[in-house]
Amino acid sequence: MHSTLRETSPSQNGKWEPHFHFYKFGHWINDPNGLFYLDGKYHLFFQLNPDATVWGNMHWGAAESTDLINWEHKPIALYAEPEGLGYIFSGGAIVDGKNTSGFGIDNVPPIIATFTQQSIKEEQVQSIAYSVDGGNTFSMFNENPVIANPGIKDFRDPKVVWFDGQDEQYWVKAVVAGHCVHFYKSKNLKSWTKLSEFGEGVGAHGGVWECPDLFPLRCEETGQQLWVLLISINPGGPNGGSATQYFIGSFDGIEFVPQDGEIRWLDHGTDCYAGITWDNTPNILEERVYTAWMSNWDYANNTPDDTWRGAMTLPRSIKLGKSNHSYRLLTPVFPDFSSYGTQETEFACNQALPQAYKLSLNISPRETQTDIVWTNEEGEVFSISIDLKRSEIIVDRSQTGFSDKGFDSTSTIPIVFDVNDTICLAVYVDVCSFECFFNDGEQCITSLVFPSSSLNNVNISEHVTNIALKDLT
């Protein structure tokens, strides 16, 4: 069953339904939640409005996949409690393999979902639910909340990780609190003690912090293990509205200390937000698997297709790379598309483009300017320009038809990869999105588009080589 489910609607607006990105027809979705991997299946939960295609009435929707491309929608996992602790906001999930929580039955490891609830009085608290059938159904913990509100308006999005120290092992929970993160510890996932705070005077602070994700990662090149902290921010992104920054540093079980004060963005586009990583995946110390909400709060409620709103980015691997005197994150595409779609073939000039495809090409460092321009019969244009002389990338979607606040935009993005060698660019194009990966994830740019008709023609600078196309419809 494909990620889109292709539930074609008679509405004229249905023409923007994605082919290989996760979404839910007839509904609003946003942040990915509770991601975990178990017994060959990736479990994806997400913010869901079961009654409309705009934000509100938040529940946890559910889906599962064996390959991160084809998804099967499942029944709602967590229901809002409007008259109780409240609506079900974002959070994570872990596979409690040691049964530290005591919820396990018959040696089956319980799945513990950790999430924020917001009451009708807008008070945000941290709660948990548990599953003893592999995440198919959840039961609310009868002593919620496990962390009460400390008197902060924005106190949400818990994400839990296991800290394996030399002297002590316990769970660590990261919760955003306004413009910073609070860290807590627990032995049983029920009783939590505050450890420390992080964020004052560090990183971007143009908006409220959201969706933290703290985890260890080992660099394959050097063998060194560091800690990574992902933080989404809204507004305050480098190209307006929502975006995701990250920090690399050390965590001693109490405090997180970043390697430096530089601001780093996980994706330099406008539409990669509120992402977190899967728990319990294979090889998790060397790479994490990540997905994000493919939208931006500047215009998320107003995108023109009202038969659905909200999709997920392609899942990406997160790896730790060495860069001069510091470290950085590399985020290549994670799903294996080798058996999905057609074989990759050489691209011919004036070739008609499918609705969904991968376009790959090489750019010589000797050429200072490279342009890739997509057009349609209505004269709408989407373009990517790589200017090596200025060391910047310009993404222009200002002429793609939709012109809501923040969408009618041109983004100027600094190049963060090495421009002395051949630049390999892979662009994954779906009906309503472009995801660009430079040098296998050294830099990523994600951008939504809603053209009047398919941008089915592309013009590429003549000096570009090794142009190949893979049909993903």
PDB file of C-alpha atoms in Angstrom, residues 234-235 239-242 296-302 404-407:
ATOM      1  CA  ASN A 234       9.267  28.910  14.907  1.00  0.00           C
ATOM      2  CA  PRO A 235       9.552  31.592  13.682  1.00  0.00           C
ATOM      3  CA  ASN A 239      14.461  31.791   5.149  1.00  0.00           C
ATOM      4  CA  GLY A 240      11.422  32.735   7.211  1.00  0.00           C
ATOM      5  CA  GLY A 241       9.075  30.928   9.555  1.00  0.00           C
ATOM      6  CA  SER A 242       9.828  27.387  10.694  1.00  0.00           C
ATOM      7  CA  ASN A 296       5.992  25.835   7.458  1.00  0.00           C
ATOM      8  CA  TRP A 297       3.741  27.546   9.992  1.00  0.00           C
ATOM      9  CA  ASP A 298       3.752  30.719   7.866  1.00  0.00           C
ATOM     10  CA  TYR A 299       1.283  29.118   5.448  1.00  0.00           C
ATOM     11  CA  ALA A 300       0.575  25.548   6.623  1.00  0.00           C
ATOM     12  CA  ASN A 301      -3.160  26.106   7.218  1.00  0.00           C
ATOM     13  CA  ASN A 302      -3.623  27.833   3.862  1.00  0.00           C
ATOM     14  CA  ASP A 404       0.347  33.002   0.380  1.00  0.00           C
ATOM     15  CA  LYS A 405       2.341  34.697   3.155  1.00  0.00           C
ATOM     16  CA  GLY A 406       5.917  33.444   3.126  1.00  0.00           C
ATOM     17  CA  PHE A 407       5.366  31.158   0.133  1.00  0.00           C
TER      18      PHE A 407
END
